[in-house]
Short mmCIF file of N, CA and C in Angstrom, two decimals:
data_model
loop_
_atom_site.label_atom_id
_atom_site.label_comp_id
_atom_site.label_asym_id
_atom_site.label_seq_id
_atom_site.Cartn_x
_atom_site.Cartn_y
_atom_site.Cartn_z
N MET A 260 -18.08 7.92 -2.55
CA MET A 260 -17.87 7.62 -3.94
C MET A 260 -16.50 8.64 -4.20
N HIS A 261 -15.31 8.62 -3.67
CA HIS A 261 -14.22 9.33 -4.16
C HIS A 261 -13.81 9.05 -5.62
N GLU A 262 -14.43 7.86 -6.10
CA GLU A 262 -13.82 7.23 -7.50
C GLU A 262 -14.24 8.35 -8.48
N LEU A 263 -15.15 9.13 -8.21
CA LEU A 263 -15.44 10.56 -9.79
C LEU A 263 -14.54 11.32 -9.40
N TYR A 264 -13.90 11.46 -8.08
CA TYR A 264 -13.14 12.87 -8.08
C TYR A 264 -11.47 12.35 -8.76
N ILE A 265 -11.43 10.60 -8.10
CA ILE A 265 -10.06 10.02 -8.91
C ILE A 265 -10.14 10.10 -10.39
N ALA A 266 -10.89 9.81 -10.78
CA ALA A 266 -11.19 9.65 -12.16
C ALA A 266 -10.81 10.78 -12.92
N GLN A 267 -11.86 12.00 -12.35
CA GLN A 267 -11.64 13.25 -12.97
C GLN A 267 -10.19 13.77 -12.82
N SER A 268 -9.61 13.54 -11.71
CA SER A 268 -7.88 14.24 -11.52
C SER A 268 -7.24 13.17 -12.18
N ILE A 269 -7.49 11.92 -12.76
CA ILE A 269 -6.77 11.25 -13.71
C ILE A 269 -6.73 11.74 -15.14
N ILE A 270 -7.93 12.32 -15.45
CA ILE A 270 -8.38 13.07 -17.05
C ILE A 270 -7.67 14.40 -16.75
N ASN A 271 -7.53 15.42 -16.09
CA ASN A 271 -7.00 16.11 -15.49
C ASN A 271 -5.26 16.37 -15.46
N THR A 272 -4.93 15.01 -14.76
CA THR A 272 -3.28 15.17 -15.05
C THR A 272 -2.75 14.65 -16.31
N VAL A 273 -3.91 13.77 -16.83
CA VAL A 273 -3.42 13.33 -18.29
C VAL A 273 -3.52 14.58 -19.16
N HIS A 274 -4.05 15.31 -19.28
CA HIS A 274 -4.28 16.86 -20.25
C HIS A 274 -2.89 17.28 -19.81
N ASP A 275 -2.74 17.59 -18.59
CA ASP A 275 -1.75 18.51 -18.13
C ASP A 275 -0.33 17.96 -18.18
N SER A 276 0.04 16.55 -18.47
CA SER A 276 1.17 16.24 -18.83
C SER A 276 1.54 15.69 -20.03
N LEU A 277 0.46 15.96 -21.00
CA LEU A 277 0.75 15.90 -22.32
C LEU A 277 1.65 16.75 -22.65
N PRO A 278 2.60 16.45 -23.76
CA PRO A 278 3.83 17.58 -24.20
C PRO A 278 3.15 18.24 -25.07
N ASP A 279 3.32 19.88 -25.07
CA ASP A 279 2.65 20.65 -26.33
C ASP A 279 2.71 19.61 -27.59
N GLY A 280 1.54 19.88 -28.29
CA GLY A 280 1.42 19.51 -29.76
C GLY A 280 0.91 18.22 -29.80
N VAL A 281 0.79 17.33 -28.62
CA VAL A 281 0.31 16.14 -28.39
C VAL A 281 -1.19 16.38 -27.94
N ASP A 282 -2.20 15.63 -29.15
CA ASP A 282 -3.44 15.94 -29.23
C ASP A 282 -4.04 14.66 -27.84
N ALA A 283 -4.71 15.07 -27.19
CA ALA A 283 -5.12 13.83 -26.27
C ALA A 283 -6.29 12.68 -26.88
N MET A 284 -6.61 12.85 -28.04
CA MET A 284 -7.30 12.31 -28.89
C MET A 284 -6.16 10.88 -29.31
N ARG A 285 -5.42 11.20 -28.99
CA ARG A 285 -4.04 9.96 -29.47
C ARG A 285 -4.02 9.03 -28.47
N VAL A 286 -4.35 9.43 -26.94
CA VAL A 286 -4.27 8.48 -25.71
C VAL A 286 -5.28 7.18 -25.89
N ARG A 287 -4.71 6.00 -25.96
CA ARG A 287 -5.26 5.06 -26.04
C ARG A 287 -5.57 4.11 -24.80
N GLU A 288 -4.36 4.29 -24.16
CA GLU A 288 -4.37 3.50 -22.61
C GLU A 288 -3.96 4.71 -21.52
N VAL A 289 -4.48 4.41 -20.39
CA VAL A 289 -3.79 5.08 -19.19
C VAL A 289 -3.67 4.15 -18.01
N HIS A 290 -2.52 3.93 -17.85
CA HIS A 290 -1.91 3.01 -16.62
C HIS A 290 -1.68 3.42 -15.71
N VAL A 291 -2.48 3.38 -14.36
CA VAL A 291 -2.54 3.80 -13.02
C VAL A 291 -2.04 2.55 -12.31
N ALA A 292 -1.73 3.12 -10.94
CA ALA A 292 -1.24 2.37 -9.82
C ALA A 292 -1.97 2.77 -8.91
N CYS A 293 -2.59 1.99 -8.20
CA CYS A 293 -3.60 2.34 -7.26
C CYS A 293 -3.15 1.42 -5.63
N GLY A 294 -2.74 2.13 -4.58
CA GLY A 294 -2.59 1.61 -3.69
C GLY A 294 -3.92 0.83 -2.58
N LYS A 295 -3.59 -0.35 -2.31
CA LYS A 295 -5.18 -0.98 -1.61
C LYS A 295 -5.37 -0.21 -0.70
N LEU A 296 -4.54 0.42 0.37
CA LEU A 296 -4.96 1.47 1.61
C LEU A 296 -5.80 2.85 0.98
N ASP A 297 -5.70 3.27 -0.30
CA ASP A 297 -6.66 4.32 -0.72
C ASP A 297 -8.05 3.43 -1.03
N ALA A 298 -8.35 2.35 -0.81
CA ALA A 298 -9.93 2.00 -0.63
C ALA A 298 -10.62 2.24 -2.44
N ILE A 299 -9.98 2.20 -3.52
CA ILE A 299 -10.58 2.45 -4.45
C ILE A 299 -10.68 1.09 -5.04
N VAL A 300 -12.32 1.17 -5.29
CA VAL A 300 -13.23 0.18 -5.90
C VAL A 300 -12.45 0.43 -7.54
N PRO A 301 -11.63 -0.83 -8.10
CA PRO A 301 -11.22 -0.77 -9.44
C PRO A 301 -12.22 -0.71 -10.48
N ASP A 302 -13.35 -1.45 -10.34
CA ASP A 302 -14.65 -1.28 -11.32
C ASP A 302 -15.18 -0.35 -11.47
N THR A 303 -15.44 0.58 -9.99
CA THR A 303 -16.29 1.61 -10.08
C THR A 303 -15.18 2.80 -10.82
N LEU A 304 -13.77 2.77 -10.44
CA LEU A 304 -12.98 3.77 -10.85
C LEU A 304 -13.40 3.44 -12.31
N GLU A 305 -12.89 2.45 -13.12
CA GLU A 305 -13.20 2.52 -14.35
C GLU A 305 -14.54 2.65 -15.14
N PHE A 306 -15.48 2.53 -14.59
CA PHE A 306 -16.72 2.39 -14.84
C PHE A 306 -16.92 4.22 -14.92
N LEU A 307 -16.55 4.82 -13.76
CA LEU A 307 -16.68 6.36 -13.95
C LEU A 307 -15.79 7.06 -14.84
N PHE A 308 -14.29 6.76 -14.80
CA PHE A 308 -13.76 6.99 -16.06
C PHE A 308 -14.54 7.01 -17.35
N ASP A 309 -14.32 5.70 -17.87
CA ASP A 309 -15.51 5.72 -19.08
C ASP A 309 -16.82 6.43 -19.19
N ALA A 310 -17.31 6.89 -17.95
CA ALA A 310 -18.43 7.84 -18.20
C ALA A 310 -18.24 9.19 -18.64
N ILE A 311 -17.27 9.82 -18.03
CA ILE A 311 -16.55 11.22 -18.17
C ILE A 311 -15.57 11.40 -19.20
N LYS A 312 -15.16 10.53 -19.53
CA LYS A 312 -13.85 10.73 -20.73
C LYS A 312 -14.32 11.46 -21.96
N GLY A 313 -15.35 11.28 -21.98
CA GLY A 313 -16.01 11.77 -23.44
C GLY A 313 -15.86 13.21 -23.32
N GLN A 314 -15.97 14.02 -22.33
CA GLN A 314 -16.27 15.53 -22.06
C GLN A 314 -14.57 16.10 -22.17
N SER A 315 -13.65 15.04 -22.08
CA SER A 315 -12.35 15.45 -22.08
C SER A 315 -11.02 15.52 -23.06
N GLN A 316 -11.87 15.01 -24.48
CA GLN A 316 -11.15 14.45 -25.58
C GLN A 316 -10.07 13.00 -25.41
N LEU A 317 -10.55 12.39 -24.29
CA LEU A 317 -10.13 11.25 -24.07
C LEU A 317 -11.00 10.06 -24.14
N GLU A 318 -11.79 10.21 -25.20
CA GLU A 318 -13.01 9.27 -25.39
C GLU A 318 -12.45 8.26 -25.99
N GLN A 319 -11.43 7.88 -26.42
CA GLN A 319 -10.65 6.44 -26.97
C GLN A 319 -9.73 6.08 -25.84
N ALA A 320 -9.63 6.53 -24.77
CA ALA A 320 -8.46 5.64 -24.04
C ALA A 320 -9.23 5.01 -23.01
N ARG A 321 -8.70 4.10 -22.59
CA ARG A 321 -9.16 2.72 -21.79
C ARG A 321 -8.07 2.88 -20.57
N LEU A 322 -8.54 2.74 -19.59
CA LEU A 322 -8.19 2.73 -17.98
C LEU A 322 -7.63 1.26 -17.73
N GLU A 323 -6.51 1.36 -17.41
CA GLU A 323 -5.81 -0.15 -16.88
C GLU A 323 -5.41 0.52 -15.35
N ILE A 324 -5.84 -0.50 -14.62
CA ILE A 324 -5.57 -0.14 -13.01
C ILE A 324 -4.84 -1.45 -12.72
N GLU A 325 -3.89 -1.12 -11.54
CA GLU A 325 -2.96 -2.13 -11.32
C GLU A 325 -3.05 -1.68 -9.71
N GLU A 326 -3.56 -2.71 -8.74
CA GLU A 326 -3.56 -2.29 -7.52
C GLU A 326 -2.59 -2.85 -6.96
N ILE A 327 -1.95 -1.82 -5.90
CA ILE A 327 -0.47 -2.29 -5.29
C ILE A 327 -0.82 -2.58 -3.97
N GLU A 328 -0.20 -4.22 -3.86
CA GLU A 328 -0.50 -4.15 -2.25
C GLU A 328 0.28 -3.47 -1.03
N VAL A 329 -0.05 -3.93 0.29
CA VAL A 329 0.17 -3.00 1.28
C VAL A 329 1.18 -3.48 2.07
N ARG A 330 2.57 -3.02 2.11
CA ARG A 330 3.62 -3.80 2.18
C ARG A 330 4.34 -2.71 3.69
N CYS A 331 5.06 -3.45 4.46
CA CYS A 331 5.06 -2.75 5.84
C CYS A 331 6.31 -2.99 6.00
N ARG A 332 7.15 -2.43 7.09
CA ARG A 332 8.31 -2.61 7.49
C ARG A 332 8.32 -2.26 9.12
N CYS A 333 8.69 -3.13 9.85
CA CYS A 333 8.97 -3.00 11.84
C CYS A 333 9.96 -2.32 11.40
N ARG A 334 9.51 -1.38 12.35
CA ARG A 334 11.05 -0.45 12.97
C ARG A 334 11.82 -1.09 14.03
N GLY A 335 10.98 -1.95 14.85
CA GLY A 335 11.75 -2.73 15.94
C GLY A 335 12.44 -3.63 15.24
N CYS A 336 12.06 -4.55 14.66
CA CYS A 336 12.88 -5.72 14.11
C CYS A 336 13.44 -5.69 12.54
N GLY A 337 12.89 -4.75 11.81
CA GLY A 337 13.12 -4.47 10.36
C GLY A 337 12.48 -5.44 9.55
N CYS A 338 11.73 -6.48 10.34
CA CYS A 338 10.81 -7.48 9.03
C CYS A 338 9.98 -6.64 8.08
N GLU A 339 9.96 -6.93 6.95
CA GLU A 339 8.89 -6.78 5.83
C GLU A 339 8.02 -7.69 5.55
N PHE A 340 6.70 -7.05 5.28
CA PHE A 340 5.61 -7.89 5.34
C PHE A 340 4.69 -7.20 4.90
N ASN A 341 3.72 -8.30 4.14
CA ASN A 341 2.64 -7.65 3.04
C ASN A 341 1.14 -7.55 4.39
N ILE A 342 0.38 -7.17 4.07
CA ILE A 342 -1.02 -7.10 5.08
C ILE A 342 -2.03 -7.09 4.38
N ASP A 343 -3.34 -7.72 4.30
CA ASP A 343 -4.23 -7.79 3.67
C ASP A 343 -5.40 -7.42 4.41
N ILE A 344 -5.26 -7.21 5.64
CA ILE A 344 -6.44 -6.44 6.51
C ILE A 344 -5.76 -5.57 7.21
N PRO A 345 -6.54 -4.19 7.83
CA PRO A 345 -5.97 -3.03 8.31
C PRO A 345 -5.26 -3.55 9.73
N LEU A 346 -4.26 -4.60 9.98
CA LEU A 346 -3.95 -4.90 11.21
C LEU A 346 -2.59 -4.73 11.05
N PHE A 347 -1.95 -3.55 11.50
CA PHE A 347 -0.52 -3.04 11.34
C PHE A 347 0.23 -3.68 12.49
N LEU A 348 0.78 -5.12 12.41
CA LEU A 348 1.69 -5.60 13.66
C LEU A 348 2.42 -6.82 12.71
N CYS A 349 3.62 -6.63 13.08
CA CYS A 349 4.67 -7.27 12.56
C CYS A 349 4.39 -8.67 12.81
N PRO A 350 4.52 -9.54 12.18
CA PRO A 350 4.25 -10.82 12.20
C PRO A 350 5.30 -11.65 13.26
N SER A 351 6.54 -10.95 12.95
CA SER A 351 7.89 -11.40 13.62
C SER A 351 8.04 -11.37 15.04
N CYS A 352 7.75 -10.08 15.48
CA CYS A 352 7.52 -9.35 16.90
C CYS A 352 6.74 -9.21 17.65
N GLN A 353 5.48 -9.09 16.80
CA GLN A 353 4.04 -8.52 17.20
C GLN A 353 4.24 -6.76 17.57
N SER A 354 5.27 -6.05 17.04
CA SER A 354 5.23 -4.72 17.27
C SER A 354 3.98 -3.99 16.53
N GLY A 355 3.67 -2.90 17.08
CA GLY A 355 2.80 -2.10 16.07
C GLY A 355 3.20 -0.62 15.56
N ASP A 356 5.07 -0.82 16.10
CA ASP A 356 5.84 0.11 15.34
C ASP A 356 6.22 -0.24 13.88
N VAL A 357 5.28 0.37 12.84
CA VAL A 357 5.73 -0.46 11.41
C VAL A 357 5.22 0.95 10.65
N GLU A 358 6.02 0.77 9.50
CA GLU A 358 5.90 1.75 8.59
C GLU A 358 5.62 1.21 7.30
N VAL A 359 4.27 2.08 6.57
CA VAL A 359 3.81 1.54 5.20
C VAL A 359 5.19 1.99 4.11
N ILE A 360 5.53 1.15 3.54
CA ILE A 360 6.30 1.32 2.44
C ILE A 360 5.58 1.43 1.00
N THR A 361 4.90 0.17 0.68
CA THR A 361 4.11 0.16 -0.38
C THR A 361 2.58 0.26 -0.10
N GLY A 362 1.66 0.62 -1.32
CA GLY A 362 0.51 0.41 -0.93
C GLY A 362 -0.49 1.54 -0.77
N ARG A 363 0.09 2.58 -1.19
CA ARG A 363 -0.30 4.10 -0.71
C ARG A 363 -0.12 4.95 -2.04
N GLY A 364 -1.66 5.51 -2.16
CA GLY A 364 -1.14 6.82 -3.51
C GLY A 364 -1.76 6.15 -4.70
N ILE A 365 -1.83 7.06 -5.51
CA ILE A 365 -2.28 6.80 -6.54
C ILE A 365 -1.36 7.33 -7.66
N ARG A 366 -1.02 6.72 -8.82
CA ARG A 366 -0.14 7.55 -9.54
C ARG A 366 -0.28 6.73 -11.06
N ILE A 367 -0.23 7.68 -12.14
CA ILE A 367 -0.05 7.35 -13.60
C ILE A 367 1.24 6.93 -14.07
N VAL A 368 1.15 5.61 -14.37
CA VAL A 368 2.20 4.84 -14.72
C VAL A 368 2.91 5.10 -15.98
N LYS A 369 1.98 5.27 -16.93
CA LYS A 369 2.03 4.95 -18.34
C LYS A 369 0.94 5.66 -19.24
N LEU A 370 1.18 6.29 -20.31
CA LEU A 370 0.47 6.89 -21.33
C LEU A 370 0.29 6.28 -22.39
N CYS A 371 -0.39 5.49 -23.28
CA CYS A 371 -0.07 4.79 -24.67
C CYS A 371 -1.28 5.42 -25.44
#
């Protein structure tokens, strides 16, 4: 249940990133991008964010989650491709020497 830690981290980051004098109560939406490789369950993250936000002056905020597809690039042939399952093979040359270029990490994209 790493979603609880992530929800708390989002709340802490929002508070830390607000300019001086801006009240957290004014935040209505928190937009986050979550890479699919991080195995976040969006409904669970949203539920937990809603459950704990009242303790942080963000009780009016709604969490908007965008899942980022996993995109890779083959180091051998340069082919770029998306993956849906954790099978990191180039569809062009079948090489396993690939790098993940998107689909990893969690970041706050926008506050409204």
